[in-house]
């Protein structure tokens, strides 16, 4: 019994000792951090004139001088951080000058050596810094590091560094292929990384759209959203018929966003596609395209099993004048289940905008819809009782 009690006391003393040691280490780390922060501020003040000199001559046709004096490690880090901050802010010739200055000062070489550090955190930090400095000579070492790194946040940091630093399209392709090899749903992240490159984005996307790897094709399609790349638009015609559902869906959404002139058979094909994303994208595009001939298809799509398709169809019908609104009213009275709720919800939104119309043509269009509403429901809009889609209803996706 006494031996057990002594063992318990010993265990408690060891725990207390470890706790005390941990607290001491935390205080030491805090004191060290505060000292470095204070010293960094002193170095920033010391080199204030040099920073002003660099800023003043960034846009001049002169070679920038290196930082003066024999610099200490923390002092070099302060100057490097300032250069990196400016590289992210400036573009063009000013950015190129700062990148060259980082190379001449030895910052790039120092971080390349750090890629071989025993500390994993230091290797990832070095990869990030090399990416900010657009160090094309570091790409081979970054590729090796990426190959040796398991999937996680670190792979995104390294991949982004490669994208920023690469000076050849094949390096971008290899990096994207490695990212997709993890078989994760990261196509949007990969597209965001792709847009970090300094290379010609239009040329890169043209090549990726013709790549035999469907994953790379999808990355290029996602990257095209919000990008004006007319050179790659012809490739969409081919990809709209792709056998890969995800690729076809992205291609269709991009194709429809370019406001094409759609044939009736094309509209019917898209509205009956086996992929819900394609049907939803088509339904959403038909309203803004003023495709009045598609009203029967949109009316049928109100009964689609997918919520997005139903909602987009109702929205497009509301944009197709009196005829589209008439179809919504008929659906609200004659359909059942999700189709009726979708139509009623859209009608509710339309009639709630009575006071939002300032232009004469908008008021006339609304009054026509109001007359249609009264002919179907027999009450004034402000007295009607409309059933709205319930919370917890069908959210099939």
XYZ file of C-alpha atoms in Angstrom:
397
model
C 0.000 0.000 0.000
C 2.768 2.419 0.971
C 4.686 1.618 -2.183
C 1.623 2.424 -4.291
C 1.129 5.684 -2.414
C 4.788 6.635 -2.936
C 4.446 5.842 -6.641
C 1.384 8.068 -6.842
C 3.208 10.936 -5.153
C 6.139 10.472 -7.529
C 3.788 10.583 -10.507
C 2.226 13.806 -9.235
C 5.658 15.408 -8.700
C 6.730 14.421 -12.225
C 3.545 15.923 -13.687
C 4.023 19.135 -11.698
C 7.631 19.293 -12.873
C 6.598 18.866 -16.505
C 3.922 21.537 -16.134
C 6.429 23.937 -14.572
C 8.929 23.174 -17.351
C 6.271 23.822 -19.991
C 5.357 27.156 -18.420
C 9.012 28.186 -18.289
C 9.475 27.260 -21.958
C 6.378 29.237 -22.940
C 7.666 32.292 -21.084
C 11.052 31.927 -22.752
C 9.441 31.680 -26.181
C 7.315 34.736 -25.445
C 10.321 36.737 -24.241
C 12.325 35.678 -27.307
C 9.458 36.593 -29.645
C 9.032 40.020 -28.055
C 12.776 40.645 -28.288
C 12.798 39.709 -31.983
C 9.799 41.941 -32.631
C 11.496 44.870 -30.943
C 14.760 44.218 -32.792
C 12.863 43.948 -36.103
C 11.304 47.352 -35.492
C 14.755 48.791 -34.833
C 16.056 47.302 -38.102
C 13.080 48.688 -39.994
C 13.859 52.125 -38.620
C 17.562 51.666 -39.392
C 16.883 50.886 -43.061
C 14.071 53.384 -43.529
C 16.213 55.522 -45.855
C 17.160 52.477 -47.930
C 13.514 51.448 -48.289
C 12.631 54.975 -49.401
C 15.481 54.856 -51.921
C 14.177 51.573 -53.409
C 10.617 52.872 -53.639
C 11.764 56.106 -55.259
C 13.701 54.303 -58.026
C 11.442 51.320 -58.708
C 10.044 52.924 -61.843
C 13.311 54.601 -62.952
C 15.656 53.201 -65.550
C 18.431 52.520 -63.035
C 19.885 49.464 -61.287
C 18.970 49.245 -57.636
C 21.759 49.002 -55.061
C 21.967 46.111 -52.603
C 21.259 46.668 -48.885
C 24.232 48.437 -47.294
C 26.618 47.014 -44.700
C 27.269 43.582 -43.226
C 23.786 42.387 -42.341
C 22.839 40.081 -39.473
C 20.409 37.192 -39.988
C 17.369 38.956 -38.530
C 18.320 42.142 -40.348
C 18.358 40.267 -43.678
C 14.986 38.743 -42.863
C 13.471 42.207 -42.221
C 14.697 43.480 -45.600
C 13.593 40.302 -47.366
C 10.114 40.559 -45.856
C 9.808 44.137 -47.093
C 10.862 43.112 -50.618
C 8.387 40.219 -50.586
C 5.597 42.543 -49.488
C 6.340 44.853 -52.415
C 6.600 41.978 -54.918
C 3.028 41.006 -54.086
C 1.877 44.621 -54.432
C 3.614 45.703 -57.650
C 3.390 44.377 -61.181
C 5.423 44.709 -64.341
C 8.873 46.285 -64.343
C 8.767 47.250 -60.667
C 8.082 43.664 -59.642
C 10.830 42.391 -61.944
C 13.344 44.758 -60.337
C 12.440 43.582 -56.850
C 12.749 39.928 -57.880
C 16.190 40.638 -59.318
C 17.188 42.442 -56.142
C 16.186 39.409 -54.034
C 18.408 37.199 -56.192
C 21.383 39.575 -56.044
C 21.058 39.907 -52.272
C 21.211 36.110 -51.908
C 17.725 35.737 -50.484
C 16.670 33.203 -53.129
C 19.804 31.082 -52.713
C 19.356 31.084 -48.944
C 15.749 29.833 -49.189
C 16.686 27.140 -51.738
C 19.200 25.755 -49.243
C 16.476 25.843 -46.585
C 14.395 23.414 -48.687
C 16.770 20.726 -47.422
C 16.292 21.639 -43.762
C 15.655 18.875 -41.223
C 12.710 20.907 -39.887
C 9.561 20.318 -41.931
C 8.099 23.709 -41.001
C 11.252 25.439 -42.258
C 11.007 23.636 -45.608
C 7.398 24.744 -46.087
C 8.279 28.304 -45.060
C 11.103 28.320 -47.596
C 8.733 27.075 -50.325
C 6.305 29.885 -49.553
C 9.051 32.515 -49.646
C 10.471 31.206 -52.913
C 7.023 31.396 -54.464
C 6.592 35.022 -53.415
C 10.026 35.844 -54.877
C 9.113 34.089 -58.175
C 12.308 32.030 -58.056
C 12.255 30.005 -61.304
C 15.584 28.352 -60.392
C 13.880 26.808 -57.344
C 11.164 24.979 -59.331
C 13.052 21.642 -59.661
C 13.672 21.536 -55.894
C 10.050 22.507 -55.221
C 8.855 19.684 -57.486
C 10.956 17.197 -55.513
C 9.512 18.561 -52.259
C 5.970 18.255 -53.642
C 6.565 14.628 -54.627
C 7.740 13.821 -51.095
C 4.880 15.627 -49.336
C 1.651 13.905 -48.343
C -1.595 15.580 -49.273
C -2.558 18.438 -46.975
C -2.329 22.232 -46.655
C 1.422 22.013 -47.323
C 0.837 20.623 -50.821
C -1.243 23.707 -51.658
C 1.542 26.023 -50.447
C 4.182 24.197 -52.500
C 1.938 24.001 -55.583
C 1.208 27.715 -55.404
C 4.944 28.422 -55.114
C 5.581 26.362 -58.259
C 2.805 28.166 -60.140
C 4.233 31.574 -59.222
C 7.818 30.609 -60.040
C 7.437 28.386 -63.142
C 8.844 29.670 -66.418
C 7.681 26.723 -68.584
C 4.151 25.372 -69.259
C 5.258 21.766 -68.675
C 6.120 22.670 -65.066
C 2.566 23.931 -64.509
C 1.105 20.786 -66.069
C 3.287 18.512 -63.918
C 2.275 20.396 -60.774
C -1.450 20.191 -61.609
C -1.146 16.480 -62.461
C 0.455 15.843 -59.079
C -2.345 17.722 -57.313
C -5.026 15.734 -59.136
C -3.216 12.451 -58.438
C -4.370 12.721 -54.810
C -7.904 12.052 -56.141
C -9.463 14.822 -54.077
C -12.196 17.258 -55.159
C -9.753 20.142 -55.562
C -10.390 21.244 -59.151
C -11.470 24.732 -58.055
C -8.420 25.051 -55.811
C -6.192 23.847 -58.657
C -7.776 26.406 -60.990
C -7.093 29.166 -58.472
C -3.463 28.032 -58.257
C -3.219 27.934 -62.064
C -4.187 31.610 -62.261
C -1.187 32.530 -60.064
C 1.239 31.865 -62.917
C 3.155 34.594 -64.723
C 2.946 32.641 -67.978
C 0.426 33.331 -70.751
C -2.830 32.071 -69.239
C -4.651 31.889 -72.589
C -1.946 29.672 -74.079
C -1.911 27.461 -70.986
C -5.678 27.000 -71.038
C -5.687 26.134 -74.752
C -3.181 23.364 -74.085
C -4.999 22.080 -71.020
C -8.344 21.982 -72.835
C -6.760 19.647 -75.398
C -5.021 17.524 -72.774
C -5.905 13.794 -72.678
C -6.250 14.026 -68.877
C -9.936 14.969 -68.226
C -9.009 16.290 -64.788
C -6.745 18.926 -66.341
C -9.492 19.808 -68.822
C -11.883 20.436 -65.933
C -9.292 22.598 -64.145
C -8.926 24.733 -67.287
C -12.705 25.082 -67.610
C -13.049 26.188 -63.994
C -10.152 28.635 -64.413
C -11.927 30.239 -67.373
C -14.751 31.498 -65.144
C -14.359 35.269 -64.847
C -11.516 35.262 -67.378
C -11.810 36.845 -70.824
C -10.097 34.193 -72.961
C -11.708 34.400 -76.440
C -9.031 32.125 -77.935
C -10.291 29.090 -76.026
C -14.021 29.562 -76.667
C -14.053 27.359 -79.839
C -12.900 24.401 -77.752
C -16.149 24.598 -75.761
C -18.156 23.332 -78.746
C -16.217 20.076 -78.591
C -16.287 19.745 -74.808
C -20.055 20.275 -74.591
C -20.364 16.739 -75.976
C -17.762 15.214 -73.662
C -18.512 11.781 -72.222
C -17.253 12.886 -68.806
C -20.248 14.287 -66.903
C -18.253 16.739 -64.790
C -16.323 18.065 -67.798
C -19.528 18.370 -69.846
C -21.270 20.243 -67.040
C -18.488 22.824 -66.702
C -18.240 23.225 -70.492
C -21.994 23.745 -70.844
C -22.074 26.383 -68.105
C -19.242 28.295 -69.771
C -20.781 27.875 -73.216
C -24.135 29.238 -72.067
C -22.502 32.147 -70.241
C -21.116 33.378 -73.605
C -24.725 34.151 -74.732
C -24.741 31.865 -77.787
C -27.558 31.593 -80.326
C -29.102 28.238 -79.415
C -30.982 25.991 -81.810
C -34.165 24.261 -80.642
C -32.575 20.807 -80.825
C -29.599 22.042 -78.785
C -31.906 23.433 -76.096
C -33.866 20.185 -75.955
C -30.662 18.153 -75.699
C -29.327 20.261 -72.831
C -32.632 20.267 -70.936
C -32.797 16.467 -71.118
C -29.162 15.803 -70.217
C -28.502 13.052 -67.687
C -26.416 15.387 -65.495
C -28.425 17.728 -63.264
C -25.769 20.440 -63.425
C -26.159 20.615 -67.216
C -29.959 20.822 -66.961
C -29.716 23.496 -64.251
C -27.229 25.564 -66.260
C -29.396 25.342 -69.367
C -32.540 26.283 -67.449
C -30.815 29.297 -65.891
C -29.509 30.537 -69.266
C -32.796 30.342 -71.196
C -34.415 33.260 -69.359
C -31.643 35.852 -69.947
C -31.304 34.556 -73.542
C -35.050 35.352 -74.038
C -35.573 31.907 -75.537
C -39.392 32.041 -75.552
C -39.552 28.878 -77.644
C -38.189 26.948 -74.669
C -41.214 27.643 -72.452
C -42.664 24.108 -72.829
C -39.313 22.618 -71.815
C -39.041 24.948 -68.812
C -42.610 24.099 -67.817
C -41.780 20.393 -67.894
C -38.592 21.051 -65.903
C -40.666 22.371 -62.989
C -41.207 18.700 -62.182
C -37.524 17.810 -62.310
C -36.261 15.735 -59.401
C -33.486 18.245 -58.692
C -34.191 21.452 -56.743
C -31.695 23.549 -58.724
C -33.282 22.613 -62.046
C -36.785 23.407 -60.794
C -35.770 26.725 -59.265
C -33.770 27.862 -62.327
C -36.661 26.893 -64.616
C -39.114 28.958 -62.588
C -36.703 31.908 -62.584
C -36.315 31.761 -66.367
C -40.079 31.515 -66.874
C -40.480 34.688 -64.820
C -38.143 36.463 -67.255
C -40.090 35.392 -70.356
C -42.902 37.931 -70.139
C -46.615 37.249 -69.837
C -46.374 33.839 -71.476
C -43.800 32.622 -68.960
C -45.760 34.048 -66.023
C -48.932 32.423 -67.347
C -47.193 29.028 -67.279
C -46.155 29.617 -63.654
C -49.740 30.437 -62.665
C -51.045 27.329 -64.419
C -48.423 25.212 -62.646
C -49.394 26.700 -59.282
C -53.025 25.662 -59.824
C -52.710 22.356 -61.658
C -49.437 20.801 -60.468
C -48.785 19.109 -57.157
C -45.837 18.567 -54.837
C -42.484 20.228 -55.519
C -43.545 21.672 -58.907
C -46.473 23.560 -57.318
C -44.347 24.864 -54.421
C -41.637 26.074 -56.813
C -44.153 27.928 -58.988
C -45.908 29.506 -55.994
C -42.606 30.624 -54.490
C -41.552 32.319 -57.745
C -44.983 33.991 -58.142
C -44.724 35.291 -54.571
C -41.372 36.902 -55.362
C -42.654 38.484 -58.582
C -45.752 40.009 -56.999
C -43.751 41.289 -54.005
C -41.871 43.652 -56.348
C -44.895 45.845 -57.115
C -43.246 49.017 -55.764
C -39.819 48.291 -57.230
C -40.626 49.333 -60.815
C -39.714 52.898 -61.760
C -39.526 52.753 -65.574
C -42.818 52.949 -67.493
C -42.178 49.746 -69.447
C -41.459 47.859 -66.210
C -44.711 49.118 -64.675
C -46.676 48.103 -67.763
C -45.135 44.619 -67.749
C -45.881 44.201 -64.055
C -49.496 45.355 -64.449
C -50.015 42.754 -67.169
C -48.706 40.052 -64.830
C -50.905 41.427 -62.070
C -53.986 41.061 -64.287
C -52.981 37.506 -65.098
C -52.518 36.774 -61.413
C -55.988 38.094 -60.564
C -57.563 36.115 -63.403
C -56.112 32.914 -61.956
C -56.376 33.517 -58.216
C -59.209 36.084 -58.079
C -57.644 38.265 -55.321
C -55.474 41.336 -55.088
C -51.754 40.563 -54.592
C -51.725 42.142 -51.140
C -54.653 39.913 -50.017
C -53.558 36.617 -51.490
C -52.522 33.605 -49.483
C -49.596 31.911 -51.206
C -47.906 28.752 -50.003
C -44.143 29.170 -49.850
C -41.678 26.277 -50.046
C -41.317 24.872 -46.545
C -38.070 24.592 -44.640
C -36.947 21.001 -44.705
C -38.492 20.331 -48.126
C -36.847 18.711 -51.119
C -33.257 19.866 -51.456
C -32.102 17.138 -53.827
C -28.760 18.040 -55.363
